[in-house]
Structure formats: C-alpha cells, structure tokens
Short mmCIF file of C-alpha atoms and ligand atoms in Angstrom, two decimals:
data_model
loop_
_atom_site.label_atom_id
_atom_site.label_comp_id
_atom_site.label_asym_id
_atom_site.label_seq_id
_atom_site.Cartn_x
_atom_site.Cartn_y
_atom_site.Cartn_z
CA UNK A 7 19.54 -56.67 -91.93
CA UNK A 8 16.33 -54.65 -91.69
CA UNK A 9 13.86 -55.50 -88.96
CA UNK A 10 11.29 -57.06 -91.33
CA UNK A 11 13.98 -59.27 -92.91
CA UNK A 12 15.03 -60.51 -89.46
CA UNK A 13 11.41 -61.28 -88.56
CA UNK A 14 10.84 -63.09 -91.88
CA UNK A 15 14.05 -65.13 -91.48
CA UNK A 16 13.05 -66.13 -87.96
CA UNK A 17 9.45 -66.93 -88.94
CA UNK A 18 10.66 -69.20 -91.76
CA UNK A 19 13.19 -70.91 -89.47
CA UNK A 20 10.61 -71.68 -86.78
CA UNK A 21 7.97 -72.82 -89.26
CA UNK A 22 10.48 -75.24 -90.81
CA UNK A 23 12.12 -76.46 -87.60
CA UNK A 24 9.30 -76.42 -85.05
CA UNK A 25 9.33 -80.20 -84.70
CA UNK A 26 13.08 -80.24 -84.03
CA UNK A 27 12.64 -78.08 -80.91
CA UNK A 28 9.36 -79.63 -79.74
CA UNK A 29 9.20 -79.27 -75.95
CA UNK A 30 12.90 -78.54 -75.49
CA UNK A 31 12.90 -75.00 -74.10
CA UNK A 32 9.96 -74.95 -71.77
CA UNK A 33 9.01 -74.83 -68.12
CA UNK A 34 10.04 -76.18 -65.70
CA UNK A 35 13.36 -75.47 -67.49
CA UNK A 36 14.51 -71.83 -67.56
CA UNK A 37 17.74 -72.59 -69.39
CA UNK A 38 20.73 -74.87 -69.73
CA UNK A 39 22.39 -75.63 -66.38
CA UNK A 40 20.01 -73.28 -64.60
CA UNK A 41 17.75 -74.04 -61.62
CA UNK A 42 14.27 -75.01 -62.71
CA UNK A 43 10.88 -73.60 -61.79
CA UNK A 44 10.41 -76.72 -59.65
CA UNK A 45 13.42 -75.47 -57.61
CA UNK A 46 12.77 -71.71 -57.71
CA UNK A 47 8.96 -71.38 -57.50
CA UNK A 48 9.10 -67.93 -59.09
CA UNK A 49 5.44 -68.19 -60.09
CA UNK A 50 4.07 -69.19 -56.71
CA UNK A 51 0.41 -70.19 -56.55
CA UNK A 52 -1.11 -69.63 -60.00
CA UNK A 53 -4.52 -71.17 -59.32
CA UNK A 54 -7.13 -69.35 -61.37
CA UNK A 55 -4.61 -66.81 -62.66
CA UNK A 56 -4.61 -65.26 -66.13
CA UNK A 57 -1.37 -66.10 -67.94
CA UNK A 58 0.06 -64.79 -71.20
CA UNK A 59 3.11 -66.46 -72.71
CA UNK A 60 5.20 -64.47 -75.16
CA UNK A 61 6.80 -66.81 -77.77
CA UNK A 62 4.83 -69.80 -76.50
CA UNK A 63 6.36 -72.16 -79.08
CA UNK A 64 5.15 -75.74 -78.79
CA UNK A 65 2.96 -74.97 -75.76
CA UNK A 66 4.78 -77.05 -73.17
CA UNK A 67 5.08 -74.15 -70.71
CA UNK A 68 1.37 -73.42 -71.13
CA UNK A 69 0.71 -77.10 -70.39
CA UNK A 70 2.96 -76.92 -67.32
CA UNK A 71 0.96 -73.94 -66.00
CA UNK A 72 -2.37 -75.53 -66.94
CA UNK A 73 -1.43 -78.56 -64.86
CA UNK A 74 -0.78 -76.17 -61.95
CA UNK A 75 -4.32 -74.81 -62.16
CA UNK A 76 -3.91 -71.61 -64.18
CA UNK A 77 -7.30 -70.03 -64.93
CA UNK A 78 -6.74 -68.61 -68.41
CA UNK A 79 -4.04 -69.49 -70.91
CA UNK A 80 -3.00 -67.15 -73.70
CA UNK A 81 0.01 -67.57 -75.96
CA UNK A 82 1.51 -65.62 -78.82
CA UNK A 83 4.14 -66.72 -81.29
CA UNK A 84 5.50 -65.68 -84.67
CA UNK A 85 5.27 -69.20 -86.09
CA UNK A 86 1.92 -70.74 -87.07
CA UNK A 87 3.57 -74.19 -87.08
CA UNK A 88 4.59 -73.73 -83.44
CA UNK A 89 1.04 -72.63 -82.59
CA UNK A 90 -0.42 -75.67 -84.39
CA UNK A 91 1.83 -77.90 -82.26
CA UNK A 92 0.79 -75.99 -79.13
CA UNK A 93 -2.89 -76.28 -79.95
CA UNK A 94 -2.59 -80.08 -80.52
CA UNK A 95 -0.59 -80.58 -77.32
CA UNK A 96 -3.06 -78.65 -75.17
CA UNK A 97 -6.09 -80.29 -76.77
CA UNK A 98 -4.64 -83.79 -76.24
CA UNK A 99 -4.27 -82.91 -72.55
CA UNK A 100 -7.78 -81.51 -72.23
CA UNK A 101 -6.93 -77.80 -72.19
CA UNK A 102 -7.61 -74.88 -74.47
CA UNK A 103 -5.70 -71.64 -74.87
CA UNK A 104 -6.16 -68.49 -76.86
CA UNK A 105 -3.27 -68.71 -79.32
CA UNK A 106 -2.38 -65.69 -81.43
CA UNK A 107 0.03 -65.65 -84.38
CA UNK A 108 1.87 -62.35 -84.06
CA UNK A 109 5.28 -60.87 -83.49
CA UNK A 110 5.88 -59.67 -79.97
CA UNK A 111 7.04 -56.28 -81.27
CA UNK A 112 3.47 -55.51 -82.43
CA UNK A 113 0.63 -54.25 -80.29
CA UNK A 114 -0.98 -57.61 -79.52
CA UNK A 115 -4.69 -58.22 -79.80
CA UNK A 116 -4.92 -59.03 -76.09
CA UNK A 117 -6.63 -57.13 -73.26
CA UNK A 118 -4.70 -54.40 -71.45
CA UNK A 119 -4.15 -54.41 -67.67
CA UNK A 120 -5.59 -57.93 -67.64
CA UNK A 121 -2.94 -60.57 -66.93
CA UNK A 122 -1.66 -61.71 -63.55
CA UNK A 123 1.43 -63.12 -65.25
CA UNK A 124 3.20 -62.50 -68.52
CA UNK A 125 6.15 -64.80 -69.06
CA UNK A 126 8.57 -65.99 -71.73
CA UNK A 127 11.01 -68.88 -71.77
CA UNK A 128 13.86 -68.42 -74.24
CA UNK A 129 11.70 -66.06 -76.27
CA UNK A 130 12.45 -62.42 -75.45
CA UNK A 131 15.95 -62.65 -76.90
CA UNK A 132 14.41 -62.86 -80.37
CA UNK A 133 12.89 -59.40 -80.23
CA UNK A 134 14.08 -56.71 -82.60
CA UNK A 135 12.85 -54.01 -80.18
CA UNK A 136 13.58 -54.85 -76.54
CA UNK A 137 12.35 -51.64 -74.95
CA UNK A 138 9.19 -51.54 -77.10
CA UNK A 139 8.44 -55.17 -76.26
CA UNK A 140 8.92 -54.57 -72.52
CA UNK A 141 6.68 -51.47 -72.67
CA UNK A 142 3.92 -53.46 -74.38
CA UNK A 143 4.23 -56.34 -71.91
CA UNK A 144 3.85 -53.85 -69.05
CA UNK A 145 0.60 -52.63 -70.61
CA UNK A 146 -0.88 -56.16 -70.67
CA UNK A 147 -0.21 -56.73 -66.97
CA UNK A 148 -2.57 -55.87 -64.15
CA UNK A 149 -1.21 -53.47 -61.57
CA UNK A 150 1.17 -55.57 -59.46
CA UNK A 151 1.16 -58.29 -62.13
CA UNK A 152 4.35 -60.30 -62.62
CA UNK A 153 6.68 -60.60 -65.63
CA UNK A 154 9.03 -63.59 -65.64
CA UNK A 155 11.44 -64.38 -68.46
CA UNK A 156 14.60 -66.20 -69.33
CA UNK A 157 16.69 -65.70 -72.43
CA UNK A 158 20.15 -66.05 -73.91
CA UNK A 159 22.11 -62.79 -73.97
CA UNK A 160 24.27 -62.92 -77.12
C1 SAM B 215 13.54 -71.02 -78.45
S1 SAM B 215 11.82 -70.99 -78.94
C2 SAM B 215 11.08 -71.01 -77.32
C3 SAM B 215 9.64 -71.35 -77.36
C4 SAM B 215 9.00 -71.94 -76.10
N1 SAM B 215 9.63 -71.64 -74.86
C5 SAM B 215 8.82 -73.43 -76.29
O1 SAM B 215 8.86 -74.14 -75.31
O2 SAM B 215 8.60 -73.92 -77.38
C6 SAM B 215 11.59 -69.31 -79.49
C7 SAM B 215 10.19 -69.02 -80.03
O3 SAM B 215 10.11 -67.64 -80.29
C8 SAM B 215 9.32 -67.43 -81.45
N2 SAM B 215 9.68 -66.10 -81.98
C9 SAM B 215 10.84 -65.73 -82.56
N3 SAM B 215 10.82 -64.42 -82.85
C10 SAM B 215 9.59 -63.95 -82.44
C11 SAM B 215 8.96 -62.67 -82.48
N4 SAM B 215 9.59 -61.62 -82.97
N5 SAM B 215 7.72 -62.56 -81.96
C12 SAM B 215 7.06 -63.64 -81.47
N6 SAM B 215 7.62 -64.89 -81.42
C13 SAM B 215 8.86 -65.03 -81.89
C14 SAM B 215 9.66 -68.60 -82.35
O4 SAM B 215 8.67 -68.83 -83.30
C15 SAM B 215 9.82 -69.73 -81.32
O5 SAM B 215 8.62 -70.43 -81.16
#
C-alpha cells in the first residue's frame, strides 16, 4: 500500500471508531500490563511546562497532564473526530488546548524549539516514516526537552 493510502485508511478508521476507543489508551496507562505513569513518574514535575502530544486521540492524556498543572497543552491527530472528542473533554473539565488536525509525518504548524515535553501514548507506531517523525519531533523540543512515548512494535 502506498503511504497516502495507509494514511487515508487510518484516518477513516479513527473517524469512524473514535468513540469505541474513547479514553482507553491514555495516561496514566503506557500500555497493557505495563507500569503506569503513576508508578514511573517519567514526566516529573510538569508545572507550567509546554506539552505537545502526538496522536492525542480523545484528549485523556492531555487532561491528565492538565490536572498536573501543565502550562500549555497542544495536541495533534489525524482524525478530526478524535480532536472533537478531545476538545469536548477538555472544555468540560475547564481546560483548553491547541488542537491541530494533521498527520505526524508532516511538518506541523507548531513552534520550533518550544516544547518542554513532546509525548505520544500508543501513537508513534502508526507513522509511515519513523525517522522523519522523530527528526521533526526533535525540532519541536527545546534544548534538553524530553520526548516520551509508548507504542506497540508489530
Ligand atoms: C491508539 S490511538 C491513541 C490515542 C491517544 N493515546 C488516546 O488516548 O486517545 C492512535 C491515534 O493515532 C492517530 N493517528 C493514526 N495515524 C496517525 C498519523 N499518521 N498522524 C497523526 N495521528 C495519527 C489516530 O487518529 C488515533 O487517534
């Protein structure tokens, strides 16, 4: 399958099935039968920090970080339906985030060298260009910024 076909197939799947996965693959969970962020504390103190989530899905990880005092919340996802769910969830809890509908393989419309944390929970494994995605993520991070991700390796 060509890259654009893969992206289109995935976009359609997530637009149609967003509600099925609502809140199921999000912090504090990193994965099935895996220690959680509440056990590992990989993020540390995120008070006031600028956070970008790649493949933010239904927004539950953004909410988790908002409740821990994150300063700025940004999320990107391929699926507008997922972003609509994320926007509703955050709004209902009194938070706002900059949510961008984009594929992670593209140069995102986000500031460079800006984020304290870029993270992704069960998202990175969907990329069609792993090295390109990692290179772009590095460009969004401040010097000494942190990248945290979990994913299924097929
Ligand atoms: C398993 S879900 C995880 C989402 C998130 N952790 C959550 O709690 O909802 C994977 C997400 O990746 C998104 N996705 C898949 N391929 C993508 C791509 N190429 N670029 C950006 N997002 C993508 C899907 O739309 C979906 O929301």
